[in-house]
XYZ file of C-alpha atoms in Angstrom:
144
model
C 87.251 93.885 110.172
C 84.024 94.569 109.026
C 83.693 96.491 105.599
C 80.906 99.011 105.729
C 80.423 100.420 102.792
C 82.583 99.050 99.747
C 82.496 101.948 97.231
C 82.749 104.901 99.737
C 85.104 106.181 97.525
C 88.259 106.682 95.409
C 91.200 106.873 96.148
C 94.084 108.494 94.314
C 97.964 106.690 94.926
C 98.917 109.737 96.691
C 96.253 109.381 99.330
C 96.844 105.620 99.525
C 100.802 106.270 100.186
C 100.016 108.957 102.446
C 97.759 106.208 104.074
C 99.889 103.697 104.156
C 103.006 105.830 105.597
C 100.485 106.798 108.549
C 99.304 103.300 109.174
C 102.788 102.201 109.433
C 103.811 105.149 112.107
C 101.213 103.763 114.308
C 102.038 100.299 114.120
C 105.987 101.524 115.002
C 104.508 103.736 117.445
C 102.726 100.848 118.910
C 105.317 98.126 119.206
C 107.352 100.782 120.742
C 104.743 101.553 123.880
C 104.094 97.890 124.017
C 106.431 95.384 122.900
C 104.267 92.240 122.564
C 101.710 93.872 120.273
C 102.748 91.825 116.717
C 101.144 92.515 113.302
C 100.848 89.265 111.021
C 103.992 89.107 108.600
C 101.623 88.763 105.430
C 100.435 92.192 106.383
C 104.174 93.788 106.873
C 105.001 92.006 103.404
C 102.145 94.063 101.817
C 102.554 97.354 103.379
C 106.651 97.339 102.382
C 105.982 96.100 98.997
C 102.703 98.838 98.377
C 105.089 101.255 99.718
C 107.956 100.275 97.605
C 105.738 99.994 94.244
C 104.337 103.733 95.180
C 107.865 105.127 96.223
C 109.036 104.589 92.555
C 105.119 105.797 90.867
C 105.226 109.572 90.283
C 102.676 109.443 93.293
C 105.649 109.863 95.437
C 106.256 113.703 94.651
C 102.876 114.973 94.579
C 101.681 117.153 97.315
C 98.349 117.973 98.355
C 98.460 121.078 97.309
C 99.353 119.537 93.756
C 96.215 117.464 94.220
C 93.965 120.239 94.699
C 94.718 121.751 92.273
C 95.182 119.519 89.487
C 91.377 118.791 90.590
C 90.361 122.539 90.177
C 91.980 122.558 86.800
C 90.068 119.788 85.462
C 87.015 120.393 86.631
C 86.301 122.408 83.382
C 86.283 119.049 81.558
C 83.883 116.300 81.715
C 85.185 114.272 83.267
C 84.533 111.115 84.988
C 86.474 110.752 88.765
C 87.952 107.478 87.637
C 89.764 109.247 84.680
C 90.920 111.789 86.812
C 92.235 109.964 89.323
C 93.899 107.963 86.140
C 95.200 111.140 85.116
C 96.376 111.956 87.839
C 97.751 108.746 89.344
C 99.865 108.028 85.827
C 100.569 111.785 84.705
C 100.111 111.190 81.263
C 102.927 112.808 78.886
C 101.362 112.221 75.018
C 97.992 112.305 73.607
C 98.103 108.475 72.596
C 98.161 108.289 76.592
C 95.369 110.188 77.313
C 93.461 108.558 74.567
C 94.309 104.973 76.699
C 92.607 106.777 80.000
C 89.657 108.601 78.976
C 86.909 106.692 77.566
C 85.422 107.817 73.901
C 88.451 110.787 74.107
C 88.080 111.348 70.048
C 84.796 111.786 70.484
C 84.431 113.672 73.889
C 87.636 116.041 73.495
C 88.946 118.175 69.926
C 93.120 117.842 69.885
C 93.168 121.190 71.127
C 91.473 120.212 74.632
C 94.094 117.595 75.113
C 96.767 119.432 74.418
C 95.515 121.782 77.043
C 95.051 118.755 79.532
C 98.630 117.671 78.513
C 100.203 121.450 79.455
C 98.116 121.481 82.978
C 99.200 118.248 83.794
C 102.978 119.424 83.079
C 102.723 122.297 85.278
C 100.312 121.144 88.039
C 102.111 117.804 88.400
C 105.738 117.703 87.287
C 107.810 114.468 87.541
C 111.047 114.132 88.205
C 111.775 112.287 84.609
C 110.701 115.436 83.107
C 113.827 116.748 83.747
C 115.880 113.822 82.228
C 113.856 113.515 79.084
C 114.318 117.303 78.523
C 118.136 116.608 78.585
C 118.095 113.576 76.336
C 116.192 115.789 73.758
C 118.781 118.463 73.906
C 121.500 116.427 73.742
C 119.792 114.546 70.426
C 119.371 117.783 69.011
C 122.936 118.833 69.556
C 123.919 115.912 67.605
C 122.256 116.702 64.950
């Protein structure tokens, strides 16, 4: 394999699962036509564990739609790709988060901004903890 150009682009974890799910079709698709077509066992060790890693990321119930989206929403701020695709690869839930993934945030972005960042990114991409940690905090409340 020859690697043309090394920084063609980024690439989010949903679009490298997506990727990886495809690649692994056509190798099964392959085999299947023609039975003594092997792929090395270093590479099948990779792809399962890549696949497992990004099965349990919150990558795994986005949606391109989702993607598209969460892209058109924060296009209004500035923005670099790479925290973007941070943003969006580890759906950040607090500001001390978003601080972590955004370079110079305090001095780029007033608390107001980021709590609008942290609202879109709870209703463009919601994860399926969401739902748990909204139960724990009502039942803490109730005991209370």
């Amino acid at each position: 394999m020859i690697i043309k150009n090394a920084r063609a682009g980024l690439l989010s974890n949903f679009e490298v699962l997506q990727l990886l799910n495809e690649q692994q079709e056509f190798q099964r698709a392959t085999q299947e036509k023609d039975a003594s077509i092997e792929y090395p066992e270093n590479l099948r060790t990779i792809q399962f564990e890549l696949t497992e890693y990004l099965n349990q990321s919150p990558c795994s119930t986005q949606d391109e739609a989702q993607v598209k989206s969460f892209l058109d929403a924060f296009s209004k701020y500035d923005l670099m790709l790479a925290e973007k695709l941070q943003i969006l690869n580890l759906r950040p839930k607090s500001p001390v988060e978003l601080y972590l993934l955004i370079e110079e945030c305090e001095e780029r972005f007033g608390e107001q901004e980021l709590e609008e960042m942290l609202q879109s990114i709870l209703d463009l991409l919601p994860r399926d903890d969401d739902y748990v940690e909204e139960e724990g905090e009502d039942e803490m409340q109730e005991g209370e």
